[in-house]
Coordinates of C-alpha atoms in Angstrom, one line a residue:
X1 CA 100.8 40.1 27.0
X2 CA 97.0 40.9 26.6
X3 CA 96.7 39.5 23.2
X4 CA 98.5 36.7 21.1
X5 CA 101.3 38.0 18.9
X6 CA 101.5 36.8 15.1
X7 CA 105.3 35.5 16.6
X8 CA 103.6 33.2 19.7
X9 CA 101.5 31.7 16.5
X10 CA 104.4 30.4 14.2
X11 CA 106.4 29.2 17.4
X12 CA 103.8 27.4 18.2
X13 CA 102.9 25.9 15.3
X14 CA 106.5 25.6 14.4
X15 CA 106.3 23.3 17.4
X16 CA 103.1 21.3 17.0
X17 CA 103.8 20.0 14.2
X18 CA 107.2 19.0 14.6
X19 CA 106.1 16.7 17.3
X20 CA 103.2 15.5 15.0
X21 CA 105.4 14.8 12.6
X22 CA 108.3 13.1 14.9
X23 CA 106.4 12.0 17.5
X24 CA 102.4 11.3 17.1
X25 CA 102.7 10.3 13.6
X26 CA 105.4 7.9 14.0
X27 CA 103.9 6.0 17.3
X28 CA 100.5 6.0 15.6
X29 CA 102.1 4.6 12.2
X30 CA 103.9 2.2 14.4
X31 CA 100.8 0.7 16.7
X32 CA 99.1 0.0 12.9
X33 CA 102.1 -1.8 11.8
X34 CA 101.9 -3.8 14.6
X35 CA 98.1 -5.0 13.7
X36 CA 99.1 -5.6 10.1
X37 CA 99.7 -9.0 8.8
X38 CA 99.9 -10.8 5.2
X39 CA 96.4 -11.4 5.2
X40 CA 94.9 -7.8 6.2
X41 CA 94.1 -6.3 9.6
X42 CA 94.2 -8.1 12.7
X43 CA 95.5 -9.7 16.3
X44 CA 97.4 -12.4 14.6
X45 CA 100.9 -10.5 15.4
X46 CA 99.8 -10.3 18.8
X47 CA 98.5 -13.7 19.1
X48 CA 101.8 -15.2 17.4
X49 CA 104.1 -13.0 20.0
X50 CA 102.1 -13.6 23.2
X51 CA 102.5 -17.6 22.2
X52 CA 106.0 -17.4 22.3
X53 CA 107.3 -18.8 25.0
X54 CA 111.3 -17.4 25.1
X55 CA 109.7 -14.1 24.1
X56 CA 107.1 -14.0 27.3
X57 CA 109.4 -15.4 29.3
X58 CA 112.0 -12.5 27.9
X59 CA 109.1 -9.9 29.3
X60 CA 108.7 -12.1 32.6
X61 CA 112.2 -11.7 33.3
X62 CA 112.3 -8.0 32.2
X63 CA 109.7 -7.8 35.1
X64 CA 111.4 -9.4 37.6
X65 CA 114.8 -7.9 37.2
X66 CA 113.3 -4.1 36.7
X67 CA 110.8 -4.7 39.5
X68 CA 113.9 -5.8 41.6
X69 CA 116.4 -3.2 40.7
X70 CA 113.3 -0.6 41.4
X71 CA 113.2 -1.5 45.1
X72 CA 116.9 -1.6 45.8
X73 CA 117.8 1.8 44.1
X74 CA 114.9 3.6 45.3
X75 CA 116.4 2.6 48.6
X76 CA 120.1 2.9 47.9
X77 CA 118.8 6.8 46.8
X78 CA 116.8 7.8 49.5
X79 CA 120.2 6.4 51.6
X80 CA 122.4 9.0 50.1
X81 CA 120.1 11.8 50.2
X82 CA 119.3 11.5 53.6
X83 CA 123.0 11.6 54.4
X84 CA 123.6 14.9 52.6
X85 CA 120.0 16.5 53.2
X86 CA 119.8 14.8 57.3
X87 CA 122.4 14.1 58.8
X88 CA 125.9 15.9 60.5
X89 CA 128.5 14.7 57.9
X90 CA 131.2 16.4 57.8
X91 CA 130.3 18.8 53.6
X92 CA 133.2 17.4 52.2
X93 CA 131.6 13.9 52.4
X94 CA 128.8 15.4 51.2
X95 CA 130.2 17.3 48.5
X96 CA 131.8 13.7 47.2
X97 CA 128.5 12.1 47.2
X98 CA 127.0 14.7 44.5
X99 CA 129.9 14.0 42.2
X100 CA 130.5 10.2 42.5
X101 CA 126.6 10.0 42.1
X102 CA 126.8 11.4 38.5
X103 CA 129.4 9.6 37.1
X104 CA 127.2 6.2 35.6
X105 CA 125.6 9.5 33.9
X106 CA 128.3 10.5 32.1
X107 CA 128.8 6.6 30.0
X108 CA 126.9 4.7 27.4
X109 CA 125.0 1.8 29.5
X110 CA 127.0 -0.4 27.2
X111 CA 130.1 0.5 28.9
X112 CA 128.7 -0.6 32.5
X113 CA 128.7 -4.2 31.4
X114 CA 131.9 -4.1 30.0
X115 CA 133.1 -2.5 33.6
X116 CA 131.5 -5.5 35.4
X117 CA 132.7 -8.0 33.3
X118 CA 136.7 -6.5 33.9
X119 CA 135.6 -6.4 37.5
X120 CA 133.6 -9.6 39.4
X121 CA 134.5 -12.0 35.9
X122 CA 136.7 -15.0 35.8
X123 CA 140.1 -12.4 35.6
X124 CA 138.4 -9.0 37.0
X125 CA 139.7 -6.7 39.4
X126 CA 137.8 -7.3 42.2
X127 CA 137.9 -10.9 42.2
X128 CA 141.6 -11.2 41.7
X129 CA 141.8 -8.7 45.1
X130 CA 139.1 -11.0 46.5
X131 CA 141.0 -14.3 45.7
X132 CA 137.1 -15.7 44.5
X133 CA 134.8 -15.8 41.8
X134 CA 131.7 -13.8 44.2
X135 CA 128.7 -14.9 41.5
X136 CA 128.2 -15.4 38.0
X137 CA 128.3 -11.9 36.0
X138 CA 126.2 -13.3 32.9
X139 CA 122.9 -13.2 33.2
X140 CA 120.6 -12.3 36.6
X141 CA 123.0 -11.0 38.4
X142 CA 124.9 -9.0 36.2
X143 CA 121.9 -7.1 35.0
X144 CA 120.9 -6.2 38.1
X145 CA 124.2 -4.5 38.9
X146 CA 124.1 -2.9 36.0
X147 CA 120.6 -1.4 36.3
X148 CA 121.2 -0.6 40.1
X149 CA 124.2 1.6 38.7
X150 CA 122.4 2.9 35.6
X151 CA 118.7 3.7 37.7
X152 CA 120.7 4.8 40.9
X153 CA 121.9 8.9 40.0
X154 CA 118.2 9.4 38.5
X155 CA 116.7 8.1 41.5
X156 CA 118.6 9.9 43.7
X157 CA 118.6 13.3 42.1
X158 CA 114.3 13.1 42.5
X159 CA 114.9 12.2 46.0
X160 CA 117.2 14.9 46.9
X161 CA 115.2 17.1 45.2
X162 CA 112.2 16.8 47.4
X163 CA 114.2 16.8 50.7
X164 CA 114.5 20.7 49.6
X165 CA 111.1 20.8 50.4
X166 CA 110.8 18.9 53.6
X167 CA 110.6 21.6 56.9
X168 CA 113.6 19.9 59.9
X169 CA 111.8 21.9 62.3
X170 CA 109.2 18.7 62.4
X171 CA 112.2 16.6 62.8
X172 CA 113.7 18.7 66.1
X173 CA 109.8 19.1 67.2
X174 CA 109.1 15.2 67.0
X175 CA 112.8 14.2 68.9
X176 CA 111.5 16.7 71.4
X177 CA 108.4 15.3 72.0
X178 CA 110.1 12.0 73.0
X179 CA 108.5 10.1 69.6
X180 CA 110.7 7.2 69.1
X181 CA 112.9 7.2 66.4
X182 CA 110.8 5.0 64.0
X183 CA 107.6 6.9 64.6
X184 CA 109.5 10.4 63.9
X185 CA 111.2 8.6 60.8
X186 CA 107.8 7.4 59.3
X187 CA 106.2 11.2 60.3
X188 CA 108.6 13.4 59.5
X189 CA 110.4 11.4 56.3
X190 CA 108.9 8.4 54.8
X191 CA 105.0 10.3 54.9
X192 CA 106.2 13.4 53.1
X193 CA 108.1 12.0 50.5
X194 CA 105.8 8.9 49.7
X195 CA 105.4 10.6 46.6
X196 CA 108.5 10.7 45.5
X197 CA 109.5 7.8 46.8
X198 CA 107.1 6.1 44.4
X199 CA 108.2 8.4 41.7
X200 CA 111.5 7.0 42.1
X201 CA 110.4 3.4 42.1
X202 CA 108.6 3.7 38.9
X203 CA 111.6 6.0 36.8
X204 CA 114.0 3.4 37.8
X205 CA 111.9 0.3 37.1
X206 CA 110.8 2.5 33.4
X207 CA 114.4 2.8 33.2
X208 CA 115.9 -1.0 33.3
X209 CA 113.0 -2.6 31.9
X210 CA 113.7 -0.2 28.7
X211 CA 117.3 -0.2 28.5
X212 CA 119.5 -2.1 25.6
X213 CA 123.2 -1.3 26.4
X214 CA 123.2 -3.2 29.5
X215 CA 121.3 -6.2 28.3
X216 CA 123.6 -6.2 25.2
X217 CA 127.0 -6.5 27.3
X218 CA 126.1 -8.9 30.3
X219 CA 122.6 -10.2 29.5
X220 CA 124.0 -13.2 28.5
X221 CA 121.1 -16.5 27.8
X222 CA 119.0 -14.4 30.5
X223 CA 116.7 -12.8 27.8
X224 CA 114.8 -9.8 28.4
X225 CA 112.6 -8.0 26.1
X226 CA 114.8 -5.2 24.9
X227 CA 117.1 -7.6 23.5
X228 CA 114.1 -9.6 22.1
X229 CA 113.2 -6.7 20.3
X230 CA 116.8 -6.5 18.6
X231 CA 116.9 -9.7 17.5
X232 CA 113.5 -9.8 15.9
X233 CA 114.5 -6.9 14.2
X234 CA 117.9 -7.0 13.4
X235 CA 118.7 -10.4 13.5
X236 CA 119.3 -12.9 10.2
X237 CA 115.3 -12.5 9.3
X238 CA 114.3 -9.3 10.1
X239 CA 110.3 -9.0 10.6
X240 CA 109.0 -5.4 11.3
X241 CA 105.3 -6.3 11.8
X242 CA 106.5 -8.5 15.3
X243 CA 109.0 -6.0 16.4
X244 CA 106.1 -3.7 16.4
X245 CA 104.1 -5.5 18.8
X246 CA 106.7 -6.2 20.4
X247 CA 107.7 -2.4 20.9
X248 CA 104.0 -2.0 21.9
X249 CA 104.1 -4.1 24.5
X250 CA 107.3 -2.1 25.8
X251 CA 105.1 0.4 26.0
X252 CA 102.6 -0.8 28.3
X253 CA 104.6 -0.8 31.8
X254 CA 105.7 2.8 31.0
X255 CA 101.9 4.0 30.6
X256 CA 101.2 2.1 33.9
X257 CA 104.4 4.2 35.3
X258 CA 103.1 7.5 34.0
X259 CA 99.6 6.8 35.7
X260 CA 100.8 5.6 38.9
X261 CA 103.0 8.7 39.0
X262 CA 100.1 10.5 38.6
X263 CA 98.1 8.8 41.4
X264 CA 101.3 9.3 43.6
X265 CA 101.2 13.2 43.1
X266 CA 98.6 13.3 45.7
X267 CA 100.8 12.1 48.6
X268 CA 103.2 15.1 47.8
X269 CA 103.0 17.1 50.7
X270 CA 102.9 20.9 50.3
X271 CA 104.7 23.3 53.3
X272 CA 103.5 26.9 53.2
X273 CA 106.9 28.0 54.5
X274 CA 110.4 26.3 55.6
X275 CA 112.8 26.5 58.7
X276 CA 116.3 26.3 58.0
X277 CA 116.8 24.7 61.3
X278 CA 120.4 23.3 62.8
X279 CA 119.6 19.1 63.0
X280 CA 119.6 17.8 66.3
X281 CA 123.5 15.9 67.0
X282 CA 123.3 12.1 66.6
X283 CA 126.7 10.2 66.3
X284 CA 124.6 6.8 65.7
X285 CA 122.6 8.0 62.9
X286 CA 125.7 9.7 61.4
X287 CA 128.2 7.2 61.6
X288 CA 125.3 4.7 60.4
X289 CA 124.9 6.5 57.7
X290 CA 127.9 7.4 57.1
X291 CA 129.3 4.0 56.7
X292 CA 126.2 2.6 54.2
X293 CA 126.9 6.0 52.2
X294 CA 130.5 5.5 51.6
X295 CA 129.8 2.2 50.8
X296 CA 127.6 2.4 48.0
X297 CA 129.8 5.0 46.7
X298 CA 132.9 3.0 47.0
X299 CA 130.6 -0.3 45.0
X300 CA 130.1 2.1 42.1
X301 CA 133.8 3.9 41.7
X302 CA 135.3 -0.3 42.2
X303 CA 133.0 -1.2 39.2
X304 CA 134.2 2.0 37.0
X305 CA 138.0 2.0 38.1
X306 CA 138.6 -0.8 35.7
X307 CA 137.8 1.7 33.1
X308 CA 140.9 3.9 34.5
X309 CA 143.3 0.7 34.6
X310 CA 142.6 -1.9 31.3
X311 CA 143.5 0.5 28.5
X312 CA 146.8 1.5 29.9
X313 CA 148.1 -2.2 30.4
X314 CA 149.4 -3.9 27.1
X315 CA 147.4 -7.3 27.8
X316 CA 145.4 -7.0 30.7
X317 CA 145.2 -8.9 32.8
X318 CA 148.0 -11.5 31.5
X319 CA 150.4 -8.8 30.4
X320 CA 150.5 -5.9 32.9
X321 CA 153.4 -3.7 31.2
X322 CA 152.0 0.1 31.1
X323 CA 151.5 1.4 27.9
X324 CA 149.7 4.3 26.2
X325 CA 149.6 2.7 23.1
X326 CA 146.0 1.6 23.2
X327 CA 145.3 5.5 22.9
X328 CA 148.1 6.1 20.2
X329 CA 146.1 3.7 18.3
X330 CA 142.9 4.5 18.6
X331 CA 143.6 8.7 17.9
X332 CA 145.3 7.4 14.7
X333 CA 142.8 5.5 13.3
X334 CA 140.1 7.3 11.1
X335 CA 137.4 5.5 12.0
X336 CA 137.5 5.9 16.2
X337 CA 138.2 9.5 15.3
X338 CA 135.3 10.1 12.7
X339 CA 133.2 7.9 15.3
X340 CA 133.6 10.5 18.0
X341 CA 133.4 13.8 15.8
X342 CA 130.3 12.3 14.6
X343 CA 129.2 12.0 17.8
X344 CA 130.3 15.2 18.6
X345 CA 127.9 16.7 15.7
X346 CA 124.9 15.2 17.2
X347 CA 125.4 15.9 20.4
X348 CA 126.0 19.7 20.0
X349 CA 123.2 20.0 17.2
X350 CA 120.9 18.4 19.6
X351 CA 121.8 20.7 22.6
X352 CA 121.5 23.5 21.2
X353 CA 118.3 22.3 19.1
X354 CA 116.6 20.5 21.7
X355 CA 116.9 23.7 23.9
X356 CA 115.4 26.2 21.4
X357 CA 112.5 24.1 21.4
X358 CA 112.2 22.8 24.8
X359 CA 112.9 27.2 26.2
X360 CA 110.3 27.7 23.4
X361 CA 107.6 25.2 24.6
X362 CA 108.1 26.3 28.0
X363 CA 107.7 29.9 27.0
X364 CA 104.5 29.5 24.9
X365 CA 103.3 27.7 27.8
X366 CA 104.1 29.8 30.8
X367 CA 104.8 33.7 29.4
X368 CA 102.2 34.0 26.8
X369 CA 97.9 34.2 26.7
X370 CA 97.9 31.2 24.4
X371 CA 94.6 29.3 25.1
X372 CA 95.0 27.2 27.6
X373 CA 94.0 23.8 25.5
X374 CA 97.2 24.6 23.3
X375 CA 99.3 24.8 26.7
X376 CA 97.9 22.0 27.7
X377 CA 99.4 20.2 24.2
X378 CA 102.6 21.1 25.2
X379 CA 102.2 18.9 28.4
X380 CA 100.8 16.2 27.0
X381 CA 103.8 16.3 24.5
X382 CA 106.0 16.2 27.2
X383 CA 104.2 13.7 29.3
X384 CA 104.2 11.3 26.1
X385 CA 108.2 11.9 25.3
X386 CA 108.7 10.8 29.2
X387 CA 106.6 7.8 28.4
X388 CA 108.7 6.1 25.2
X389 CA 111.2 4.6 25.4
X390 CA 113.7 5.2 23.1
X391 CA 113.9 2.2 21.9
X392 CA 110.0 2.2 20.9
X393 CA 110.6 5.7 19.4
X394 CA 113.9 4.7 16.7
X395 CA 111.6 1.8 15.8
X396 CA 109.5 4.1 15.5
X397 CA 111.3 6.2 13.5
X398 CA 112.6 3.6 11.6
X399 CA 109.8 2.5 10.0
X400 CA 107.7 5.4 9.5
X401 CA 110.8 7.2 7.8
X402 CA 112.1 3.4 5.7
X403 CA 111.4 5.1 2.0
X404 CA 112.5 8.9 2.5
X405 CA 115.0 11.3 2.4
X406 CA 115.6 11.1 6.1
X407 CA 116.7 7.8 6.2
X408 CA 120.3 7.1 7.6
X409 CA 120.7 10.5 7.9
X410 CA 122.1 12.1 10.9
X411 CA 118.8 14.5 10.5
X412 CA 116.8 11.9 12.2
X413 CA 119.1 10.6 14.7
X414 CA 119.7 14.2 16.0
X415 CA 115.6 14.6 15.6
X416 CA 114.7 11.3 17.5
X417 CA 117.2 12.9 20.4
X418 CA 115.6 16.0 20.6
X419 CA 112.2 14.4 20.7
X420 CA 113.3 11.8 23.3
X421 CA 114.9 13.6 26.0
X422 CA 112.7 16.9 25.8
X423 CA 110.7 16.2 29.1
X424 CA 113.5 17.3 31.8
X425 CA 114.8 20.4 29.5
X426 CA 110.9 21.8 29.1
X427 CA 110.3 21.1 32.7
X428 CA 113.5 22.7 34.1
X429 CA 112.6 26.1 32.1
X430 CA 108.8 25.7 32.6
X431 CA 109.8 25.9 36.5
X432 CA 112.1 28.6 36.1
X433 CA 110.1 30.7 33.8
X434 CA 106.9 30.5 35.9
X435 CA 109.3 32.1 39.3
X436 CA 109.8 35.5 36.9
X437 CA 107.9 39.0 37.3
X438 CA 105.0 38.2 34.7
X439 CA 104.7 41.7 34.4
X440 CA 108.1 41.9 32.1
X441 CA 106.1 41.7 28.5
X442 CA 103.7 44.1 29.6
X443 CA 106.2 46.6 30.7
X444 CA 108.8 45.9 27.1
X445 CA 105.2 46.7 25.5
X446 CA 104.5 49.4 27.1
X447 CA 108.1 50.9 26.2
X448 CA 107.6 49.8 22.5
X449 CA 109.5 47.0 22.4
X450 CA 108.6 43.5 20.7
X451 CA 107.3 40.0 22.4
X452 CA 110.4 38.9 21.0
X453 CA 112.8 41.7 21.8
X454 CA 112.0 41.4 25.3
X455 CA 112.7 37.5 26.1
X456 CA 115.7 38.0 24.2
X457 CA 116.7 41.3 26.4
X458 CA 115.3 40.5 29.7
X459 CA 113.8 36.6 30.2
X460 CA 116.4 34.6 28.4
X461 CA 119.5 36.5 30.4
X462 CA 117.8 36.3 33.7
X463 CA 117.6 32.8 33.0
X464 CA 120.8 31.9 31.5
X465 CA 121.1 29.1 34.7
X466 CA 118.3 27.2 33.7
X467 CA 119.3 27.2 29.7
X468 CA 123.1 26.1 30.2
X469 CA 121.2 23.1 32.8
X470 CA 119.5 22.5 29.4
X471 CA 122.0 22.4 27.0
X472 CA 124.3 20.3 29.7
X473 CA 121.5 17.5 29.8
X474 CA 120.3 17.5 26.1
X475 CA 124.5 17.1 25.7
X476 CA 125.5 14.5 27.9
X477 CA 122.2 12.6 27.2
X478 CA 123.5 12.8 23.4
X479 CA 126.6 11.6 23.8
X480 CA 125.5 8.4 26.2
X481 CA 122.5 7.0 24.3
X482 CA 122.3 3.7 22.7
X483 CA 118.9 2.6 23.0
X484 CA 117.7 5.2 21.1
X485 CA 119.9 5.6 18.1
X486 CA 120.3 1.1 18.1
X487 CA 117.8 1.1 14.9
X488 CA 119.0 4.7 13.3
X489 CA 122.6 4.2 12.8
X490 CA 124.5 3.0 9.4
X491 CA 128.2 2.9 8.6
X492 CA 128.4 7.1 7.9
X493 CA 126.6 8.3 11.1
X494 CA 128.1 5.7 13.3
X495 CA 128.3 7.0 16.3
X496 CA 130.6 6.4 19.6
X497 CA 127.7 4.6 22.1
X498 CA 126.9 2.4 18.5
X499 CA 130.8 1.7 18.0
X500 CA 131.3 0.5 21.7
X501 CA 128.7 -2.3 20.5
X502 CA 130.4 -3.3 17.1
X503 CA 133.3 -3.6 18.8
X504 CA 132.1 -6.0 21.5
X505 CA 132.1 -8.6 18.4
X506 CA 135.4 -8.3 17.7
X507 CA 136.3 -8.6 21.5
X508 CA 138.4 -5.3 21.0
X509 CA 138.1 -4.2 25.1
X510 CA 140.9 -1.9 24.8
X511 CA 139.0 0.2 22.6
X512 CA 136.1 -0.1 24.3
X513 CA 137.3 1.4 27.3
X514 CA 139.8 4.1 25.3
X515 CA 136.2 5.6 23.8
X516 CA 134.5 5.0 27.2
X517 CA 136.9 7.7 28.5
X518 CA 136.5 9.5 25.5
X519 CA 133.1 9.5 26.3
X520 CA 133.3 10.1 29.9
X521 CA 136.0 13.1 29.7
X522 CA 134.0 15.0 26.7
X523 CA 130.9 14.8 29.2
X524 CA 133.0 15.4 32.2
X525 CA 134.1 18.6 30.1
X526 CA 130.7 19.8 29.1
X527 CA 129.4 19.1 32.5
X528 CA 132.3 21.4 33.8
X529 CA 131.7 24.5 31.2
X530 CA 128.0 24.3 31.6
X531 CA 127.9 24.2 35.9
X532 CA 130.7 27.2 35.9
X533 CA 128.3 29.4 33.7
X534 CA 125.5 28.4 35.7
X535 CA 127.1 29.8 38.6
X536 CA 128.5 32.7 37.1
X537 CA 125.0 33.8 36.0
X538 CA 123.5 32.9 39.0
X539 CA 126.5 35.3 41.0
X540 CA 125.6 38.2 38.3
X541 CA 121.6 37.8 38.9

């Protein structure tokens, strides 16, 4: 590991330049289009966008709604991981939490407002047990349901995270010392995970004011700017240079995020060591607890049970006669089917591409005497994919790649995946990588083995957890976006998230919520394979 090997050079250039070429070039090529107009160079785009009133108002009530949802699932989150991480519950509570948590992560965001509609509209489920109408789904309210669901499992695994790392002995010492239980709350809780906390906020407000599927479903006249950006360029007269701007300006909250992030970092405390220490027994704080927990989780299975009842009724809810037929009909016609193998195709392709170069990146940067201005590349890349949007980055994509081979390909779609979810994957082996002997190169040299040779016979199987984490995220991630792929997408690489939307047109619920399972069961799957080799590695190491 003393000097760099021909084979750390082409990975790494391998790797630079495909994220110049489908990332840098692409944002660049799209902040240009946005200053170019039919009379040259200028702010006139800007000018004519900003003057808009539906379209400001669109990114006023983007604001308001993602500011919103921010707050309450950044508390709703730090609710449920308190309960598992501080409290006396009985582990089987516990253990339901985890899983009921991950479910919104396992379906399109389009689906979600489908779910809402079949449960709190005019004929849902919940109102018909109710006997009311509780609020009007369109609009406000409806979004904000949606993006509480959608923002709530990242939120909360980033919270849970950092309980890891908070010491309970300061919790016993503080109830010992007679401090009150506010003060020993705001100590020994609230002060160590500030950080976090604000980390939270800012991923989930990122999150709703970026997303399309929900919007799409339930926005109804409430406009917000992801929607805006559809319209303007999708709609009867598309105009590129405006949905540029537009996508620019999408950009500018998340660059905020990413700095405030950073400024947060700071508050992170840092323990030396931790005591695994028995928490003191408090029946109020439990059953408290307790009670909010199972509630929340209850809110989010009522919303998605609809999903389990609607496609196995003939009519529903006028003609409630069980039937399978919705999924007889929708596994014999060719174009659901092709819809999900396609889907299928990108997903894998990206999870197993997407790792290679995320395990790569993470390699170059931690296992190798690479300068450290090209390791410090790799973070920016993967600061900057955490900062698009992928909305911004099809649009992107879109334009840049209008006039080549690429175009309508499934190439790019699987491309702008890897690209746009590579943040968690590189971080996730970055961590694990940097907890191994470094000394393991240096000792396969030293026995006359190659660079290569060795992370394929020693790194890569002692962390076989971290890469099946990978593939299971790159997968799931595939299979769920629609933001993303919105702008990529033509009538041969339709995919399942892109179908769900079509169909919306033609009112065709039932198969919405027969691919929604599809969906949710193929991911459920994955999920499954990938956490049972995870621990089966983990068990051999």
């Amino acid at each position: 590991m003393h000097k760099v090997k021909p084979e750390m050079r082409i990975i790494y250039i391998a790797i630079f330049l495909l994220f110049i070429s489908f990332l840098l070039v692409p944002l660049v090529s799209l902040f240009y289009r946005s200053f170019e107009t039919d009379h040259g160079f200028g702010i006139n785009n800007y000018i004519t966008i900003l003057s808009d009133k539906n379209l400001v108002q669109a990114i006023v009530n983007s604001i308001k709604v993602s500011t919103l949802t921010a707050c309450i699932s950044t508390v709703l989150a730090f609710i449920l991981a308190y309960s598992i991480n501080c409290t006396k519950l009985i582990q089987p509570l516990k253990g339901f939490m985890k899983i009921v948590i991950l479910i919104p992560m396992l379906l399109p965001t389009i689906t979600y407002g489908f779910a809402i509609i079949y449960s709190f509209g005019q004929q849902g489920l919940i109102t018909k047990l109710i006997g009311r109408n509780l609020f009007e789904i369109y609009g406000f309210n409806g979004l904000l349901i949606g993006y509480v669901i959608y923002t709530l499992p990242a939120a909360f695994l980033l919270i849970n995270n950092s309980f890891k790392y908070i010491d309970k002995k300061f919790m016993v010492v503080s109830e010992l010392m007679g401090d009150g239980p506010f003060r020993s709350f705001k100590n020994t809780i609230i002060r160590p995970l500030l950080g976090t906390l604000g980390g939270a906020f800012v991923l989930s407000f990122i999150l709703s004011f970026t997303d399309y599927g929900i919007p799409a479903s339930v926005g109804g006249t409430y406009y917000v700017v992801a929607t805006q950006l559809y319209q303007v360029m999708l709609g009867a007269i598309p105009n590129f240079n405006n949905g540029a701007v537009i996508a620019v300006l999408m950009l500018v909250p998340a660059v905020f995020g990413v700095l405030l992030l950073n400024y947060l970092e700071k508050f992170n405390f840092h323990y030396d060591k931790f005591t695994n220490v028995e928490m003191i027994p408090n029946k109020l704080r439990d059953i408290s607890f307790g009670v909010v927990s199972t509630i929340i989780l209850v809110g989010i299975l009522s919303v998605f049970a609809v999903m389990f009842i609607v496609p196995f009724f003939i009519s529903y809810p006028f003609k409630l006669t069980f039937t399978l037929q919705h999924f007889v009909d929708a596994f014999q016609s060719s174009d659901l089917i092709g819809v999900y193998k396609n889907s299928l195709f990108v997903s894998i392709l990206t999870a197993v591409l997407g790792t290679i170069v995320a395990y790569s990146s993470a390699l170059l940067n931690v296992r190798t005497t690479i300068k450290h201005n090209s390791k410090l590349v790799i973070d920016l890349i993967s600061m900057l994919t955490n900062t698009v949007p992928g909305m911004v980055l099809g649009l992107s994509y879109l334009l840049f790649f209008n006039n080549s081979s690429l175009k309508g390909t499934f190439a790019i779609i699987i491309l702008c995946n890897i690209v746009h979810f590579f943040t968690t994957p590189y971080l996730l082996a970055k961590n694990s990588l940097s907890k191994m002997n470094p000394g393991w190169e240096t000792t396969g040299e030293l026995m006359g083995d190659s660079w290569i040779k060795t992370i394929y016979r020693v790194v890569l199987p002692n962390s076989k957890s971290t890469v099946f984490e990978m593939i299971s995220y790159y997968f799931i991630n595939s299979m769920v976006t629609v933001s993303g792929i919105i702008f990529l997408i033509t009538a041969e690489t339709s995919l399942v998230a892109s179908k769900i939307k079509e169909l919306q047109h033609f009112q065709k619920y039932d198969e919405i919520f027969v691919l929604s399972l599809l969906i949710f069961f193929t991911n459920l799957i994955v999920k499954f394979i990938c956490d049972y080799f995870q621990r089966k590695s983990v068990i051999q190491g």
